């Protein structure tokens, strides 16, 4: 009761806010908005707002077609126009996980309001000013949130109202319907990976998620669940629990990129990805981006980053790489999706036939430990300066081989069983987990980097999602980072405080003893 009252009060405030904003916007000249639009937006959204700018050919999802007036991020019920405040939010903050940038720091408030007024002129739907879009009177998050019981309720409804059909059992966007999803215009669409809330279009807080559940993302398969509230299938509080459950799947804070992976010294090497020894080891996140330097360029990578852990013993190293991937490729169930990807991205690449490619991962090092800051070209070296790589593929028993890459299109495997590396991998509900192990020393020092303790060893990562059409240069890449095999802490560091104490005490005793000796000696005299 109380929550509902609060909600409508907030709703009222929002209406007033919106009305104020509308009055402001109305007095603005759309000519000024057009100038901003032409300069900053048309390259993606097209001169006439049809979502067909120059850049559009490279993007999944493609830029919004403003002529249809269908918007994802709204405070209004499904099927209705957004409020100006909604549009301004998208313009200010951008849409997470897509090519749509935020403009708050790039354009003045005036410019943002002008361009907002201008994009509304692309559709006649906004012309009828007697029909102002009305925001939903959202409730506030009920108390007692976050506890295990609340999350249990959330999980229960996540299953019963069908979220897992699209988002999958663990929320990584790998549900049974996932390969079939497309937007209203037929473009391929992924169900959001609920483990990466920092990439949600409309923001990643519990409140943002709750709002998206109430409004749906119009133009996409993501429905509104407001009807279920009206039908009393679940209560408003239970829907909040679903939002809390979804929020709990992502880390508390968006991952921070740290430059150096510390591999502590352990007694044994954990070969299996799910070996319990891994739980105590620090995880490092490295974002990946589409490879857009060499043809064929790739603007729509499906793998957004890798989570890395590493440990070493006196003679071996194990590196565990985990990443989210909606499909265990090769998988023919995704061929239709792949066809949609290829027809959406009419970029500089030659048209290919969709083929069920495998998933792949590469871990890259220099061939020898660099002495200064110099490192080979991060994009797989060059013919004269090769890089040393471990290449894993989901086909052929999901094994890996070591070899030398001399640029993006040449890889020479090192002879012998896997080129000296061993791998174990697991695919589990939308996540790959792969452990690579190798001896630290290498008999073939000309081709294989000897891994030594106490040095910063450059390392980089590459990933391919086969079901998304990724192979060859169509891949996700990282830049160089570093791996450090931590040295055993020298014994003297442990002893020294104790030793210092013994010494101080000892010296003190000695001084007292000497003093006493002296006095007694004097006394004797
Ligand atoms: C680099 C390309 C790019 C540029 C530049 C760009 N956009 Fe976008 N924009 C996108 C993409 C892609 C989407 C669709 C994202 C999606 O569907 O999830 C989008 C979506 C939108 C939306 C829809 C939000 C919703 O709720 O559906 C608005 C509004 C918008 N852009 C406004 C602008 C304005 C105004 C500018 C210029 C100041 C601009 N965009 C510049 C790529 C771009
Ligand atoms: C029919 C398939 C489908 C169902 C059912 C579905 N979703 Fe989605 N959901 C999607 C798609 C597709 C997207 C991505 C839309 C986009 O990228 O613009 C999405 C996006 C999301 C997002 C991200 C919102 C944002 O701001 O980007 C969240 C959170 C989410 N869904 C949660 C849920 C929950 C919770 C349920 C169940 C109550 C659910 N979804 C049911 C298909 C579905």
Coordinates of C-alpha atoms and ligand atoms in Angstrom, one line a residue:
X1 CA 0.0 0.0 0.0
X2 CA 2.7 2.4 1.1
X3 CA 4.9 1.4 -1.7
X4 CA 2.2 2.0 -4.2
X5 CA 1.5 5.5 -2.9
X6 CA 5.1 6.3 -3.0
X7 CA 5.2 5.0 -6.6
X8 CA 2.4 7.2 -7.8
X9 CA 3.9 10.2 -6.1
X10 CA 7.1 9.5 -8.0
X11 CA 5.1 9.0 -11.1
X12 CA 3.5 12.4 -10.6
X13 CA 6.8 14.0 -10.2
X14 CA 7.9 12.3 -13.4
X15 CA 4.9 13.6 -15.3
X16 CA 5.7 17.2 -14.1
X17 CA 9.3 16.7 -15.1
X18 CA 8.3 15.5 -18.5
X19 CA 5.8 18.3 -19.1
X20 CA 8.5 20.9 -18.1
X21 CA 10.9 19.2 -20.5
X22 CA 8.3 19.2 -23.3
X23 CA 7.7 22.9 -22.9
X24 CA 11.4 23.5 -23.1
X25 CA 11.8 21.3 -26.1
X26 CA 8.9 22.9 -27.9
X27 CA 10.5 26.3 -28.0
X28 CA 13.6 25.0 -29.4
X29 CA 14.5 25.3 -33.0
X30 CA 14.8 21.9 -34.7
X31 CA 17.2 23.6 -37.2
X32 CA 19.8 23.6 -34.4
X33 CA 18.9 20.0 -33.7
X34 CA 19.5 19.1 -37.3
X35 CA 23.0 20.5 -37.3
X36 CA 23.9 18.4 -34.3
X37 CA 22.2 15.4 -35.8
X38 CA 24.0 15.8 -39.2
X39 CA 27.4 16.1 -37.5
X40 CA 27.1 13.5 -34.8
X41 CA 24.3 11.0 -35.4
X42 CA 23.7 10.7 -39.2
X43 CA 26.8 8.6 -39.7
X44 CA 25.1 5.8 -37.9
X45 CA 21.3 6.7 -38.0
X46 CA 21.3 8.0 -41.6
X47 CA 20.4 11.4 -43.0
X48 CA 16.7 10.6 -42.9
X49 CA 16.8 8.8 -39.6
X50 CA 16.2 5.4 -41.2
X51 CA 19.1 3.7 -39.3
X52 CA 21.0 3.4 -42.6
X53 CA 24.1 5.6 -42.1
X54 CA 27.5 4.7 -43.4
X55 CA 28.5 2.9 -40.2
X56 CA 25.3 0.9 -40.0
X57 CA 26.6 -1.8 -42.3
X58 CA 29.1 -2.9 -39.6
X59 CA 26.8 -3.1 -36.6
X60 CA 24.8 -5.7 -34.7
X61 CA 22.4 -4.5 -33.4
X62 CA 22.1 -1.9 -36.2
X63 CA 21.4 1.8 -35.3
X64 CA 17.8 2.6 -34.5
X65 CA 15.5 3.5 -37.4
X66 CA 13.8 6.6 -36.0
X67 CA 11.0 6.6 -38.6
X68 CA 9.3 3.8 -36.9
X69 CA 9.4 5.5 -33.4
X70 CA 9.9 2.1 -31.7
X71 CA 12.1 2.6 -28.7
X72 CA 13.6 0.1 -26.2
X73 CA 14.4 2.2 -23.2
X74 CA 11.2 3.7 -21.9
X75 CA 9.3 4.4 -18.7
X76 CA 6.0 3.9 -20.7
X77 CA 4.0 0.7 -21.2
X78 CA 4.9 -1.7 -24.0
X79 CA 3.8 -0.4 -27.5
X80 CA 3.8 3.3 -26.4
X81 CA 6.1 6.2 -27.3
X82 CA 8.9 7.0 -25.0
X83 CA 8.8 10.2 -22.9
X84 CA 11.4 13.0 -23.7
X85 CA 13.1 12.1 -20.4
X86 CA 13.5 8.5 -21.7
X87 CA 15.0 9.6 -25.0
X88 CA 17.3 12.1 -23.2
X89 CA 18.5 9.2 -21.0
X90 CA 19.5 7.1 -24.0
X91 CA 21.2 10.1 -25.6
X92 CA 23.0 11.1 -22.4
X93 CA 24.1 7.6 -21.3
X94 CA 24.2 5.7 -24.6
X95 CA 23.0 2.1 -24.8
X96 CA 25.3 -0.2 -22.9
X97 CA 26.8 -3.2 -24.9
X98 CA 26.0 -1.5 -28.3
X99 CA 27.7 0.9 -30.6
X100 CA 25.4 3.7 -29.3
X101 CA 27.7 6.1 -27.3
X102 CA 26.7 8.4 -24.5
X103 CA 26.7 12.1 -25.4
X104 CA 26.6 13.7 -22.0
X105 CA 30.3 14.7 -22.0
X106 CA 30.5 15.4 -25.8
X107 CA 27.5 17.7 -26.3
X108 CA 26.1 20.6 -24.3
X109 CA 22.7 20.1 -22.6
X110 CA 21.2 22.5 -25.2
X111 CA 22.6 20.5 -28.1
X112 CA 21.3 17.3 -26.6
X113 CA 17.8 18.7 -26.2
X114 CA 17.9 20.2 -29.7
X115 CA 18.9 16.8 -31.2
X116 CA 16.2 15.1 -29.2
X117 CA 13.6 17.5 -30.6
X118 CA 15.0 16.8 -34.1
X119 CA 14.9 13.0 -34.0
X120 CA 11.2 13.1 -33.1
X121 CA 10.5 14.9 -36.4
X122 CA 11.4 11.7 -38.2
X123 CA 8.2 10.1 -37.2
X124 CA 4.6 11.4 -37.4
X125 CA 3.8 9.5 -34.2
X126 CA 5.3 12.3 -32.2
X127 CA 3.3 15.0 -34.0
X128 CA 0.1 14.4 -32.1
X129 CA 0.9 16.4 -29.0
X130 CA -2.5 15.7 -27.4
X131 CA -1.4 12.1 -26.8
X132 CA 1.5 12.6 -24.4
X133 CA 3.2 9.4 -23.4
X134 CA 2.4 8.5 -19.8
X135 CA 5.1 6.9 -17.7
X136 CA 4.2 3.9 -15.6
X137 CA 3.9 4.7 -11.8
X138 CA 6.8 2.4 -10.8
X139 CA 6.9 1.0 -7.3
X140 CA 10.0 1.2 -5.1
X141 CA 12.2 -1.8 -4.4
X142 CA 10.6 -3.6 -1.4
X143 CA 12.8 -4.0 1.7
X144 CA 14.5 -7.1 2.8
X145 CA 16.2 -7.4 -0.6
X146 CA 19.3 -9.3 -1.5
X147 CA 19.0 -12.1 1.0
X148 CA 19.1 -15.8 0.0
X149 CA 15.4 -16.2 0.4
X150 CA 14.6 -13.2 -1.8
X151 CA 17.0 -14.6 -4.5
X152 CA 15.3 -18.0 -4.2
X153 CA 11.9 -16.5 -4.9
X154 CA 13.4 -14.6 -7.8
X155 CA 15.0 -17.7 -9.3
X156 CA 11.7 -19.6 -8.9
X157 CA 9.8 -17.0 -11.0
X158 CA 12.8 -16.7 -13.4
X159 CA 12.0 -20.3 -14.2
X160 CA 8.2 -20.2 -14.1
X161 CA 7.6 -17.0 -16.2
X162 CA 9.9 -18.2 -19.0
X163 CA 13.1 -16.1 -18.7
X164 CA 15.2 -19.2 -19.1
X165 CA 13.7 -20.0 -22.4
X166 CA 15.7 -17.2 -23.9
X167 CA 18.3 -16.3 -21.3
X168 CA 19.2 -19.9 -20.3
X169 CA 19.4 -21.9 -17.1
X170 CA 22.3 -19.8 -15.8
X171 CA 21.4 -16.6 -17.6
X172 CA 24.1 -16.5 -20.1
X173 CA 21.7 -16.0 -23.1
X174 CA 21.9 -19.7 -24.1
X175 CA 18.3 -20.7 -23.7
X176 CA 16.6 -23.1 -26.2
X177 CA 15.0 -20.2 -28.0
X178 CA 18.3 -18.2 -28.2
X179 CA 19.3 -19.3 -31.8
X180 CA 15.9 -18.1 -33.2
X181 CA 15.8 -14.6 -31.8
X182 CA 15.6 -11.6 -34.1
X183 CA 14.3 -8.0 -33.8
X184 CA 11.2 -6.8 -35.6
X185 CA 13.1 -5.9 -38.7
X186 CA 14.6 -9.4 -38.9
X187 CA 18.1 -8.5 -37.6
X188 CA 19.8 -11.2 -35.5
X189 CA 19.5 -10.6 -31.8
X190 CA 21.1 -12.2 -28.7
X191 CA 19.2 -12.7 -25.5
X192 CA 21.2 -10.5 -23.1
X193 CA 23.9 -12.2 -21.1
X194 CA 22.6 -11.6 -17.6
X195 CA 26.1 -12.0 -16.1
X196 CA 27.2 -8.8 -17.7
X197 CA 24.9 -6.1 -16.3
X198 CA 27.4 -3.4 -17.3
X199 CA 26.4 -4.2 -20.9
X200 CA 22.6 -3.9 -20.4
X201 CA 21.1 -1.3 -22.8
X202 CA 19.1 0.5 -20.1
X203 CA 21.5 0.3 -17.1
X204 CA 22.4 -2.5 -14.7
X205 CA 20.9 -1.6 -11.4
X206 CA 18.0 -3.6 -9.8
X207 CA 15.7 -0.7 -10.5
X208 CA 16.8 -0.5 -14.2
X209 CA 16.2 -4.2 -14.6
X210 CA 12.8 -4.0 -12.9
X211 CA 11.8 -1.2 -15.2
X212 CA 12.8 -3.2 -18.3
X213 CA 10.7 -6.1 -17.0
X214 CA 7.7 -3.8 -16.7
X215 CA 8.1 -2.1 -20.1
X216 CA 9.8 -4.7 -22.2
X217 CA 12.3 -3.7 -24.9
X218 CA 10.0 -2.8 -27.8
X219 CA 11.1 -4.0 -31.2
X220 CA 12.9 -6.9 -29.7
X221 CA 11.7 -10.4 -28.4
X222 CA 12.2 -9.2 -24.8
X223 CA 8.6 -8.9 -23.6
X224 CA 6.9 -6.8 -20.9
X225 CA 5.8 -8.7 -17.8
X226 CA 3.3 -6.0 -16.7
X227 CA 0.4 -8.2 -17.9
X228 CA 1.4 -11.0 -15.6
X229 CA 1.1 -8.5 -12.7
X230 CA -2.4 -7.6 -13.8
X231 CA -3.3 -11.3 -14.2
X232 CA -2.0 -11.8 -10.6
X233 CA 0.3 -14.5 -11.9
X234 CA 2.9 -12.9 -9.6
X235 CA 3.0 -10.0 -7.2
X236 CA 4.9 -6.7 -7.8
X237 CA 7.2 -7.8 -4.9
X238 CA 7.9 -11.1 -6.7
X239 CA 8.8 -9.2 -9.9
X240 CA 11.3 -7.1 -7.9
X241 CA 12.7 -10.4 -6.6
X242 CA 13.3 -11.5 -10.2
X243 CA 15.1 -8.3 -10.9
X244 CA 17.2 -8.8 -7.7
X245 CA 18.0 -12.4 -8.8
X246 CA 19.1 -11.1 -12.3
X247 CA 21.3 -8.5 -10.6
X248 CA 22.9 -11.1 -8.4
X249 CA 24.2 -13.0 -11.5
X250 CA 26.7 -10.1 -12.3
X251 CA 29.6 -9.1 -10.1
X252 CA 29.0 -6.4 -7.5
X253 CA 31.1 -3.9 -9.5
X254 CA 31.9 -4.0 -13.2
X255 CA 35.2 -5.8 -13.6
X256 CA 38.3 -3.6 -13.4
X257 CA 41.1 -4.3 -15.9
X258 CA 44.4 -5.0 -14.1
X259 CA 47.5 -5.2 -16.3
X260 CA 49.4 -8.0 -14.6
X261 CA 48.1 -11.6 -14.0
X262 CA 49.8 -12.9 -10.8
X263 CA 50.4 -16.6 -10.9
X264 CA 51.1 -17.7 -7.4
X265 CA 53.4 -20.7 -6.6
X266 CA 51.5 -23.8 -5.6
X267 CA 52.3 -27.4 -4.7
X268 CA 50.5 -29.0 -7.6
X269 CA 49.1 -28.0 -11.0
X270 CA 45.3 -28.2 -11.3
X271 CA 44.7 -29.6 -14.8
X272 CA 40.9 -29.7 -14.6
X273 CA 39.0 -26.5 -15.1
X274 CA 36.7 -27.4 -12.2
X275 CA 39.5 -28.5 -9.8
X276 CA 38.7 -27.0 -6.4
X277 CA 42.2 -25.5 -6.2
X278 CA 41.1 -22.8 -8.6
X279 CA 38.6 -21.3 -6.3
X280 CA 41.3 -19.7 -4.1
X281 CA 43.1 -18.1 -7.1
X282 CA 42.5 -14.5 -8.1
X283 CA 40.6 -13.9 -11.4
X284 CA 41.6 -11.2 -13.9
X285 CA 39.2 -9.8 -16.5
X286 CA 40.4 -8.8 -20.0
X287 CA 38.0 -7.1 -22.4
X288 CA 38.0 -8.2 -26.1
X289 CA 37.0 -6.0 -29.0
X290 CA 36.3 -6.8 -32.7
X291 CA 39.3 -7.0 -34.9
X292 CA 39.0 -4.0 -37.2
X293 CA 42.5 -3.5 -38.4
X294 CA 43.0 -6.1 -41.0
X295 CA 40.5 -7.3 -43.6
X296 CA 38.1 -9.2 -43.1
X297 CA 37.2 -6.8 -40.3
X298 CA 34.9 -7.8 -37.5
X299 CA 32.7 -5.3 -35.8
X300 CA 30.3 -7.6 -34.0
X301 CA 32.2 -10.0 -31.8
X302 CA 30.1 -12.3 -29.5
X303 CA 32.8 -12.7 -26.8
X304 CA 33.1 -9.6 -24.7
X305 CA 36.0 -10.7 -22.6
X306 CA 37.9 -13.5 -20.8
X307 CA 38.4 -14.3 -17.1
X308 CA 41.9 -15.6 -16.5
X309 CA 43.6 -17.4 -13.5
X310 CA 47.1 -18.8 -13.4
X311 CA 49.3 -20.7 -11.0
X312 CA 52.7 -22.3 -11.2
X313 CA 54.8 -25.0 -9.5
X314 CA 58.6 -25.2 -9.5
X315 CA 58.5 -26.7 -13.0
X316 CA 55.0 -26.2 -14.6
X317 CA 52.4 -23.5 -15.3
X318 CA 48.6 -23.8 -15.6
X319 CA 46.5 -21.0 -17.1
X320 CA 42.7 -21.2 -16.8
X321 CA 40.7 -19.1 -19.3
X322 CA 36.9 -18.8 -18.9
X323 CA 34.6 -16.9 -21.2
X324 CA 30.9 -16.7 -21.9
X325 CA 29.7 -18.1 -25.3
X326 CA 26.0 -18.8 -26.0
X327 CA 26.7 -21.8 -28.1
X328 CA 28.9 -24.9 -28.1
X329 CA 30.0 -24.6 -31.7
X330 CA 29.9 -26.1 -34.2
X331 CA 26.2 -26.2 -33.8
X332 CA 23.8 -26.4 -36.8
X333 CA 21.0 -25.0 -34.6
X334 CA 22.6 -21.5 -35.1
X335 CA 22.9 -21.6 -38.9
X336 CA 19.8 -19.5 -39.4
X337 CA 21.2 -16.9 -36.9
X338 CA 24.4 -16.9 -38.8
X339 CA 22.5 -16.2 -42.1
X340 CA 20.9 -13.2 -40.4
X341 CA 24.3 -12.0 -39.2
X342 CA 25.8 -12.1 -42.7
X343 CA 22.8 -10.4 -44.3
X344 CA 22.9 -7.6 -41.7
X345 CA 26.6 -6.9 -42.0
X346 CA 27.0 -6.0 -45.6
X347 CA 30.5 -4.8 -45.0
X348 CA 33.7 -5.1 -46.9
X349 CA 33.9 -8.8 -46.4
X350 CA 33.1 -11.2 -49.2
X351 CA 29.8 -12.9 -48.9
X352 CA 30.2 -16.3 -47.3
X353 CA 28.0 -19.3 -46.9
X354 CA 27.1 -19.9 -43.3
X355 CA 29.1 -22.9 -42.0
X356 CA 29.0 -24.3 -38.5
X357 CA 32.5 -23.1 -37.5
X358 CA 34.0 -24.2 -34.1
X359 CA 34.7 -21.9 -31.1
X360 CA 38.4 -21.0 -30.7
X361 CA 40.7 -19.3 -28.3
X362 CA 44.3 -18.3 -28.6
X363 CA 46.7 -17.3 -25.8
X364 CA 49.7 -15.4 -27.2
X365 CA 53.2 -14.7 -25.9
X366 CA 56.4 -13.3 -27.5
X367 CA 58.8 -16.0 -28.7
X368 CA 61.4 -14.8 -26.2
X369 CA 61.3 -12.7 -23.1
X370 CA 61.6 -9.1 -24.2
X371 CA 64.4 -7.2 -22.5
X372 CA 63.0 -3.7 -22.7
X373 CA 59.5 -2.5 -23.5
X374 CA 59.6 -3.8 -27.0
X375 CA 57.0 -6.4 -27.9
X376 CA 56.0 -8.0 -31.2
X377 CA 52.9 -6.7 -33.0
X378 CA 49.9 -7.6 -30.8
X379 CA 47.9 -8.7 -33.8
X380 CA 49.7 -12.1 -34.2
X381 CA 53.2 -10.8 -34.9
X382 CA 54.6 -10.5 -38.4
X383 CA 56.6 -12.7 -40.8
X384 CA 59.9 -11.3 -39.4
X385 CA 58.8 -11.1 -35.8
X386 CA 56.6 -14.1 -35.0
X387 CA 54.7 -14.7 -31.8
X388 CA 54.3 -17.9 -29.8
X389 CA 50.7 -19.0 -29.4
X390 CA 48.5 -21.7 -27.8
X391 CA 45.5 -22.3 -30.0
X392 CA 42.5 -24.1 -28.7
X393 CA 39.5 -25.2 -30.8
X394 CA 36.2 -26.8 -29.7
X395 CA 36.5 -29.4 -32.5
X396 CA 38.8 -32.4 -32.5
X397 CA 38.4 -33.4 -28.9
X398 CA 38.7 -29.7 -27.8
X399 CA 42.5 -29.8 -27.6
X400 CA 45.1 -27.1 -28.2
X401 CA 48.4 -26.9 -30.1
X402 CA 51.3 -24.6 -29.6
X403 CA 52.9 -22.9 -32.6
X404 CA 54.3 -19.7 -34.1
X405 CA 52.0 -17.1 -35.7
X406 CA 53.6 -14.9 -38.3
X407 CA 50.8 -12.4 -38.9
X408 CA 47.1 -13.1 -38.9
X409 CA 47.1 -15.6 -41.8
X410 CA 50.1 -17.9 -41.0
X411 CA 50.3 -20.3 -38.1
X412 CA 53.1 -23.0 -37.9
X413 CA 52.4 -25.7 -35.3
X414 CA 55.3 -26.9 -33.2
X415 CA 56.0 -30.6 -33.9
X416 CA 55.3 -33.1 -31.2
X417 CA 52.3 -33.8 -29.0
X418 CA 50.4 -30.5 -28.9
X419 CA 53.7 -28.6 -29.2
X420 CA 54.3 -29.2 -25.5
X421 CA 51.0 -28.0 -24.0
X422 CA 48.1 -30.0 -22.6
X423 CA 44.5 -28.8 -22.3
X424 CA 41.3 -29.8 -20.6
X425 CA 38.0 -28.0 -21.3
X426 CA 34.5 -27.9 -20.2
X427 CA 31.4 -26.3 -21.8
X428 CA 28.8 -25.5 -19.1
X429 CA 25.5 -23.5 -19.6
X430 CA 27.0 -20.8 -21.9
X431 CA 30.5 -20.8 -20.5
X432 CA 33.8 -22.3 -21.7
X433 CA 36.4 -23.1 -19.2
X434 CA 39.8 -24.2 -20.5
X435 CA 43.0 -25.0 -18.7
X436 CA 46.3 -24.9 -20.5
X437 CA 49.4 -26.5 -18.8
X438 CA 53.0 -26.5 -19.9
X439 CA 56.5 -27.1 -18.4
X440 CA 58.2 -23.8 -17.5
X441 CA 61.4 -24.7 -19.1
X442 CA 61.4 -25.6 -22.8
X443 CA 64.0 -27.7 -24.7
X444 CA 63.1 -25.7 -27.9
X445 CA 64.1 -22.2 -26.7
X446 CA 64.3 -20.9 -30.3
X447 CA 60.5 -21.3 -30.7
X448 CA 59.0 -21.6 -27.2
X449 CA 59.2 -18.9 -24.7
X450 CA 60.8 -20.2 -21.5
X451 CA 58.6 -19.1 -18.7
X452 CA 60.6 -17.7 -15.8
X453 CA 59.7 -16.4 -12.4
X454 CA 60.0 -12.8 -11.4
X455 CA 59.5 -11.4 -14.9
X456 CA 56.6 -9.7 -16.5
X457 CA 55.8 -11.9 -19.5
X458 CA 53.6 -10.2 -22.2
X459 CA 50.4 -12.1 -22.9
X460 CA 47.4 -11.5 -25.1
X461 CA 44.1 -13.3 -25.9
X462 CA 41.9 -13.9 -29.0
X463 CA 38.4 -15.5 -29.1
X464 CA 36.1 -16.7 -31.8
X465 CA 32.4 -17.7 -31.5
X466 CA 31.9 -20.1 -34.5
X467 CA 28.1 -19.8 -34.3
X468 CA 28.4 -16.1 -34.8
X469 CA 30.4 -16.5 -38.0
X470 CA 33.7 -15.9 -36.4
X471 CA 36.8 -17.5 -38.0
X472 CA 40.1 -16.3 -39.4
X473 CA 40.4 -12.5 -38.9
X474 CA 36.8 -12.2 -37.8
X475 CA 37.6 -12.5 -34.2
X476 CA 37.7 -10.7 -30.8
X477 CA 41.1 -9.4 -29.7
X478 CA 42.8 -8.0 -26.6
X479 CA 45.9 -5.9 -26.4
X480 CA 49.1 -7.0 -24.6
X481 CA 48.9 -7.6 -20.8
X482 CA 51.4 -9.3 -18.5
X483 CA 51.8 -12.5 -16.7
X484 CA 54.0 -12.7 -13.6
X485 CA 55.0 -16.0 -12.1
X486 CA 55.3 -14.9 -8.5
X487 CA 58.6 -16.0 -6.9
X488 CA 58.5 -17.9 -3.6
X489 CA 58.8 -15.2 -1.0
X490 CA 62.5 -15.4 0.0
X491 CA 63.0 -17.2 3.3
X492 CA 64.8 -14.3 4.9
X493 CA 61.8 -12.0 4.6
X494 CA 59.9 -14.4 6.9
X495 CA 62.8 -14.7 9.4
X496 CA 63.9 -11.2 9.5
X497 CA 61.3 -9.8 11.8
X498 CA 62.0 -12.6 14.2
X499 CA 65.7 -12.3 13.8
X500 CA 65.4 -8.6 14.3
X501 CA 63.6 -9.1 17.5
X502 CA 66.1 -11.7 18.7
X503 CA 69.0 -9.4 17.7
X504 CA 67.5 -6.3 19.4
X505 CA 66.7 -8.3 22.5
X506 CA 70.0 -10.0 22.3
X507 CA 71.9 -6.8 21.8
X508 CA 69.9 -5.2 24.6
X509 CA 70.8 -8.1 26.9
X510 CA 74.4 -7.8 25.9
X511 CA 74.4 -4.1 26.7
X512 CA 72.8 -4.6 30.0
X513 CA 75.1 -7.6 30.7
X514 CA 78.1 -5.5 29.7
X515 CA 77.0 -2.6 31.9
X516 CA 76.5 -5.0 34.7
X517 CA 79.9 -6.5 34.1
X518 CA 81.3 -3.0 34.1
X519 CA 79.7 -2.0 37.3
X520 CA 80.6 -5.2 39.0
X521 CA 84.1 -4.9 37.7
X522 CA 84.3 -1.3 39.0
X523 CA 82.9 -2.5 42.2
X524 CA 85.5 -5.1 42.4
X525 CA 88.2 -2.5 42.0
Ligands
LIG1 C1 28.4 4.8 -33.7 C2 27.0 4.7 -34.1 C3 26.0 5.6 -33.5 C4 26.0 7.0 -33.3 C5 27.1 7.9 -33.8 C6 24.8 7.4 -32.7 N1 24.0 6.2 -32.5 FE1 22.2 6.2 -31.6 N2 22.2 4.2 -31.7 C7 23.2 3.4 -32.3 C8 22.8 2.0 -32.2 C9 23.6 0.9 -32.7 C10 21.5 2.0 -31.6 C11 20.7 0.8 -31.3 C12 21.1 0.0 -30.1 C13 20.2 -1.2 -29.9 O1 19.3 -1.5 -30.7 O2 20.3 -1.8 -28.8 C14 21.2 3.4 -31.3 C15 20.0 3.8 -30.7 C16 19.6 5.1 -30.4 C17 18.4 5.5 -29.8 C18 17.3 4.5 -29.3 C19 17.2 4.3 -27.8 C20 16.1 3.3 -27.5 O3 15.5 3.5 -26.5 O4 15.8 2.5 -28.4 C21 18.4 6.8 -29.7 C22 17.4 7.7 -29.1 C23 19.7 7.3 -30.3 N3 20.4 6.2 -30.7 C24 20.0 8.6 -30.5 C25 21.2 9.0 -31.0 C26 21.6 10.4 -31.2 C27 20.7 11.6 -30.8 C28 22.8 10.4 -31.7 C29 23.7 11.6 -32.0 C30 23.9 12.6 -31.0 C31 23.2 9.0 -31.9 N4 22.2 8.2 -31.5 C32 24.4 8.7 -32.5 C33 24.3 3.9 -32.8 C34 24.8 5.2 -32.9
LIG2 C1 11.4 -14.4 -25.9 C2 12.8 -14.3 -25.4 C3 12.9 -13.6 -24.1 C4 12.3 -13.8 -22.9 C5 11.2 -14.8 -22.6 C6 12.9 -12.9 -21.9 N1 13.9 -12.2 -22.5 FE1 15.0 -10.8 -21.6 N2 15.8 -10.3 -23.4 C7 15.6 -10.9 -24.6 C8 16.4 -10.3 -25.6 C9 16.4 -10.7 -27.1 C10 17.1 -9.2 -25.0 C11 18.1 -8.3 -25.7 C12 17.5 -7.1 -26.3 C13 18.5 -6.2 -26.9 O1 19.7 -6.6 -27.0 O2 18.2 -5.1 -27.2 C14 16.7 -9.3 -23.6 C15 17.2 -8.4 -22.7 C16 17.1 -8.5 -21.3 C17 17.7 -7.7 -20.3 C18 18.7 -6.6 -20.6 C19 17.9 -5.3 -20.6 C20 18.7 -4.1 -21.1 O3 18.6 -3.0 -20.5 O4 19.5 -4.3 -22.0 C21 17.3 -8.2 -19.1 C22 17.8 -7.7 -17.7 C23 16.4 -9.3 -19.3 N3 16.3 -9.5 -20.7 C24 15.8 -10.1 -18.3 C25 14.8 -11.0 -18.6 C26 14.0 -11.6 -17.5 C27 14.3 -11.5 -16.1 C28 13.1 -12.4 -18.2 C29 12.0 -13.1 -17.5 C30 11.1 -12.4 -16.6 C31 13.3 -12.2 -19.6 N4 14.3 -11.4 -19.8 C32 12.6 -12.9 -20.6 C33 14.8 -12.0 -24.8 C34 13.9 -12.5 -23.8

